[in-house]
mmCIF file of C-alpha atoms in Angstrom:
data_model
loop_
_atom_site.group_PDB
_atom_site.id
_atom_site.type_symbol
_atom_site.label_atom_id
_atom_site.label_comp_id
_atom_site.label_asym_id
_atom_site.label_seq_id
_atom_site.Cartn_x
_atom_site.Cartn_y
_atom_site.Cartn_z
ATOM 1 C CA GLU A 182 88.267 92.020 72.415
ATOM 2 C CA LYS A 183 90.118 94.986 70.926
ATOM 3 C CA PHE A 184 90.836 96.904 74.138
ATOM 4 C CA CYS A 185 94.120 95.175 75.038
ATOM 5 C CA PRO A 186 95.802 95.535 71.614
ATOM 6 C CA LEU A 187 94.691 99.162 71.332
ATOM 7 C CA MET A 188 95.800 99.971 74.874
ATOM 8 C CA THR A 189 99.213 98.314 74.428
ATOM 9 C CA GLU A 190 99.704 100.370 71.268
ATOM 10 C CA ALA A 191 98.687 103.588 73.051
ATOM 11 C CA LEU A 192 101.039 102.871 75.968
ATOM 12 C CA SER A 193 103.857 102.030 73.565
ATOM 13 C CA ASP A 194 103.337 105.430 71.921
ATOM 14 C CA LEU A 195 103.177 107.157 75.325
ATOM 15 C CA THR A 196 106.338 105.595 76.746
ATOM 16 C CA GLY A 197 108.366 104.653 73.685
ATOM 17 C CA LEU A 198 108.535 101.046 74.932
ATOM 18 C CA PRO A 199 106.702 98.035 73.485
ATOM 19 C CA HIS A 200 104.053 96.666 75.870
ATOM 20 C CA LYS A 201 102.160 93.420 76.318
ATOM 21 C CA ALA A 202 98.881 92.797 78.133
ATOM 22 C CA LYS A 203 98.278 90.308 80.928
ATOM 23 C CA ILE A 204 94.638 89.619 81.808
ATOM 24 C CA PHE A 205 94.250 88.172 85.294
ATOM 25 C CA ARG A 206 92.009 85.152 85.608
ATOM 26 C CA ILE A 207 88.475 85.636 86.805
ATOM 27 C CA TYR A 208 88.381 82.304 88.643
ATOM 28 C CA ARG A 209 89.130 82.297 92.359
ATOM 29 C CA ASP A 210 91.123 79.632 94.165
ATOM 30 C CA VAL A 211 88.555 78.504 96.730
ATOM 31 C CA ARG A 212 90.350 75.429 98.052
ATOM 32 C CA PHE A 213 91.286 76.985 101.390
ATOM 33 C CA SER A 214 88.730 79.767 101.535
ATOM 34 C CA LYS A 215 85.534 79.910 103.562
ATOM 35 C CA ASP A 216 84.010 81.988 100.774
ATOM 36 C CA LYS A 217 83.338 79.494 97.966
ATOM 37 C CA VAL A 218 82.206 82.037 95.351
ATOM 38 C CA PRO A 219 83.988 80.715 92.248
ATOM 39 C CA TYR A 220 84.535 84.037 90.432
ATOM 40 C CA ASN A 221 86.168 87.348 91.234
ATOM 41 C CA ASP A 222 83.904 90.374 91.021
ATOM 42 C CA HIS A 223 86.595 92.406 89.274
ATOM 43 C CA LEU A 224 88.651 92.376 86.102
ATOM 44 C CA HIS A 225 92.319 93.320 86.335
ATOM 45 C CA ILE A 226 94.668 93.785 83.402
ATOM 46 C CA SER A 227 98.350 94.692 83.545
ATOM 47 C CA PHE A 228 100.131 96.320 80.648
ATOM 48 C CA LEU A 229 103.818 95.515 80.990
ATOM 49 C CA PRO A 230 106.663 97.179 79.099
ATOM 50 C CA ASP A 231 109.018 94.793 77.380
ATOM 51 C CA LEU A 232 112.120 95.408 79.499
ATOM 52 C CA PRO A 233 115.216 93.179 79.349
ATOM 53 C CA LYS A 234 115.336 92.813 83.130
ATOM 54 C CA GLY A 235 114.375 94.653 86.237
ATOM 55 C CA PRO A 236 111.448 94.985 88.590
ATOM 56 C CA PRO A 237 107.889 94.070 87.582
ATOM 57 C CA LEU A 238 106.829 97.513 86.413
ATOM 58 C CA GLY A 239 103.627 98.202 84.546
ATOM 59 C CA TRP A 240 100.316 99.951 84.157
ATOM 60 C CA HIS A 241 97.259 98.468 85.827
ATOM 61 C CA PHE A 242 93.611 98.596 84.805
ATOM 62 C CA GLY A 243 91.014 97.528 87.360
ATOM 63 C CA LEU A 244 87.303 97.304 86.610
ATOM 64 C CA GLU A 245 85.314 96.646 89.777
ATOM 65 C CA PRO A 246 81.660 97.039 90.722
ATOM 66 C CA GLY A 247 81.042 100.775 90.776
ATOM 67 C CA ARG A 248 84.537 101.944 89.853
ATOM 68 C CA LEU A 249 87.287 101.947 87.284
ATOM 69 C CA ARG A 250 90.864 102.288 88.552
ATOM 70 C CA LEU A 251 94.123 102.942 86.720
ATOM 71 C CA ALA A 252 97.660 102.917 88.103
ATOM 72 C CA PRO A 253 101.340 102.825 87.294
ATOM 73 C CA ALA A 254 102.839 100.294 89.649
ATOM 74 C CA ILE A 255 105.854 98.340 90.661
ATOM 75 C CA SER A 256 104.926 95.264 92.647
ATOM 76 C CA GLY A 257 106.104 91.879 93.774
ATOM 77 C CA LEU A 258 109.579 93.200 94.559
ATOM 78 C CA ARG A 259 110.619 90.591 97.129
ATOM 79 C CA LYS A 260 114.432 90.497 96.879
ATOM 80 C CA ARG A 261 114.610 93.720 94.873
ATOM 81 C CA HIS A 262 112.700 95.600 97.567
ATOM 82 C CA TRP A 263 115.882 96.946 99.161
ATOM 83 C CA LYS A 264 116.849 98.742 95.944
ATOM 84 C CA LEU A 265 113.563 100.664 95.857
ATOM 85 C CA GLN A 266 113.883 101.383 99.590
ATOM 86 C CA ASN A 267 117.390 102.779 99.211
ATOM 87 C CA ARG A 268 116.242 104.966 96.354
ATOM 88 C CA VAL A 269 113.228 106.250 98.306
ATOM 89 C CA ALA A 270 115.434 106.885 101.367
ATOM 90 C CA GLY A 271 118.016 108.795 99.332
ATOM 91 C CA PRO A 272 117.811 112.180 97.605
ATOM 92 C CA ASP A 273 115.738 110.690 94.777
ATOM 93 C CA GLY A 274 112.954 110.055 97.316
ATOM 94 C CA ASP A 275 112.368 113.817 97.582
ATOM 95 C CA HIS A 276 111.481 113.914 93.902
ATOM 96 C CA LEU A 277 109.148 110.932 94.235
ATOM 97 C CA ALA A 278 107.422 112.435 97.275
ATOM 98 C CA GLU A 279 106.612 115.588 95.266
ATOM 99 C CA ILE A 280 104.993 113.694 92.393
ATOM 100 C CA PRO A 281 102.030 112.032 94.172
ATOM 101 C CA ASP A 282 100.661 115.129 95.943
ATOM 102 C CA PRO A 283 98.609 116.464 93.023
ATOM 103 C CA LEU A 284 97.727 112.916 91.958
ATOM 104 C CA LEU A 285 96.391 111.901 95.354
ATOM 105 C CA LYS A 286 93.579 114.436 95.085
ATOM 106 C CA ASN A 287 91.975 112.025 92.585
ATOM 107 C CA GLY A 288 93.603 108.756 93.631
ATOM 108 C CA GLN A 289 95.352 106.877 96.393
ATOM 109 C CA LEU A 290 98.619 105.153 97.214
ATOM 110 C CA ASN A 291 98.656 101.435 97.833
ATOM 111 C CA GLU A 292 98.268 100.467 101.476
ATOM 112 C CA LEU A 293 101.093 100.303 103.977
ATOM 113 C CA GLU A 294 102.278 96.706 104.150
ATOM 114 C CA LEU A 295 105.035 96.873 106.751
ATOM 115 C CA LYS A 296 104.429 97.709 110.421
ATOM 116 C CA ARG A 297 107.647 99.674 110.698
ATOM 117 C CA VAL A 298 110.327 101.193 108.513
ATOM 118 C CA PRO A 299 112.747 98.403 107.558
ATOM 119 C CA ALA A 300 116.375 98.422 108.715
ATOM 120 C CA PRO A 301 118.781 100.049 108.126
ATOM 121 C CA HIS A 302 116.501 103.090 107.737
ATOM 122 C CA GLU A 303 115.401 105.128 110.748
ATOM 123 C CA SER A 304 111.681 105.433 111.494
ATOM 124 C CA ASP A 305 111.832 109.231 111.680
ATOM 125 C CA ARG A 306 113.433 109.704 108.281
ATOM 126 C CA PRO A 307 111.620 111.599 105.529
ATOM 127 C CA HIS A 308 109.322 109.492 103.362
ATOM 128 C CA ALA A 309 109.015 106.784 106.022
ATOM 129 C CA ASP A 310 105.475 106.100 104.784
ATOM 130 C CA LEU A 311 106.855 105.266 101.321
ATOM 131 C CA LEU A 312 109.453 102.949 102.870
ATOM 132 C CA ARG A 313 106.714 100.909 104.567
ATOM 133 C CA ARG A 314 105.393 99.660 101.218
ATOM 134 C CA LYS A 315 106.555 96.537 99.385
ATOM 135 C CA GLY A 316 105.792 98.168 96.082
ATOM 136 C CA LEU A 317 104.520 101.463 94.814
ATOM 137 C CA CYS A 318 101.176 101.964 93.172
ATOM 138 C CA ILE A 319 99.118 105.129 92.761
ATOM 139 C CA TRP A 320 95.546 104.297 91.835
ATOM 140 C CA LEU A 321 93.443 106.869 90.007
ATOM 141 C CA ASP A 322 89.730 106.341 90.369
ATOM 142 C CA LEU A 323 87.847 107.398 87.271
ATOM 143 C CA LYS A 324 84.424 108.961 87.655
ATOM 144 C CA SER A 325 82.406 105.887 86.774
ATOM 145 C CA ALA A 326 82.795 102.219 85.883
ATOM 146 C CA GLU A 327 80.383 102.906 83.026
ATOM 147 C CA LEU A 328 83.280 104.540 81.166
ATOM 148 C CA ALA A 329 84.437 101.010 80.361
ATOM 149 C CA THR A 330 81.442 100.542 78.063
ATOM 150 C CA LYS A 331 81.666 103.909 76.313
ATOM 151 C CA PRO A 332 83.376 104.637 73.006
ATOM 152 C CA GLY A 333 86.771 106.233 73.481
ATOM 153 C CA MET A 334 87.768 104.056 76.425
ATOM 154 C CA VAL A 335 91.355 103.778 75.173
ATOM 155 C CA SER A 336 91.730 107.555 74.873
ATOM 156 C CA THR A 337 90.184 108.022 78.347
ATOM 157 C CA CYS A 338 92.673 105.560 79.859
ATOM 158 C CA THR A 339 95.580 107.038 77.894
ATOM 159 C CA ALA A 340 94.777 110.551 79.141
ATOM 160 C CA SER A 341 94.703 109.271 82.733
ATOM 161 C CA PHE A 342 97.922 107.309 82.254
ATOM 162 C CA LYS A 343 99.559 110.447 80.831
ATOM 163 C CA THR A 344 98.654 112.257 84.061
ATOM 164 C CA ILE A 345 100.397 109.637 86.190
ATOM 165 C CA LYS A 346 103.313 109.035 83.805
ATOM 166 C CA PRO A 347 105.812 110.916 86.069
ATOM 167 C CA VAL A 348 105.447 108.110 88.625
ATOM 168 C CA PHE A 349 106.001 105.489 85.908
ATOM 169 C CA ASP A 350 109.097 107.380 84.704
ATOM 170 C CA TRP A 351 110.476 107.531 88.263
ATOM 171 C CA LEU A 352 109.895 103.799 88.705
ATOM 172 C CA LEU A 353 111.429 103.049 85.303
ATOM 173 C CA ASP A 354 114.645 104.757 86.415
ATOM 174 C CA ASN A 355 114.878 102.221 89.258
#
């Protein structure tokens, strides 16, 4: 009940930008699915900075059976995808490629979504693995999902978000 307002306030303090929370629905659309289980087994919340325009950038909170995941992410790029690709392919991509290394010891990048590096970029160029993504998300897995029920959850999430803030800052510069 109080987590979202407290977390938006903490992220506003961390980034200097006002944030709003978006709680994803727990109901599944089962109309065309063979699996007719009506509910998701996870809770996802996005905390989105109030930006005048630009890509859908935010912080993600995912509570799933057995794990709690946090991430800065840019997703759903569609038409804006080329801008992120050009930035990753250029000199700024070197800086981005350096950021995740220490973070990936405790987390993971989102999965590759494209079979090959999109044109006009060559497949042997540096950071080709980053170019094969339609967005960028680095998930940090926290030690236990039970953290979600403990006092101090907001400070735990804020400390983790602070660790991955360089990725958010890079994405914000997009």
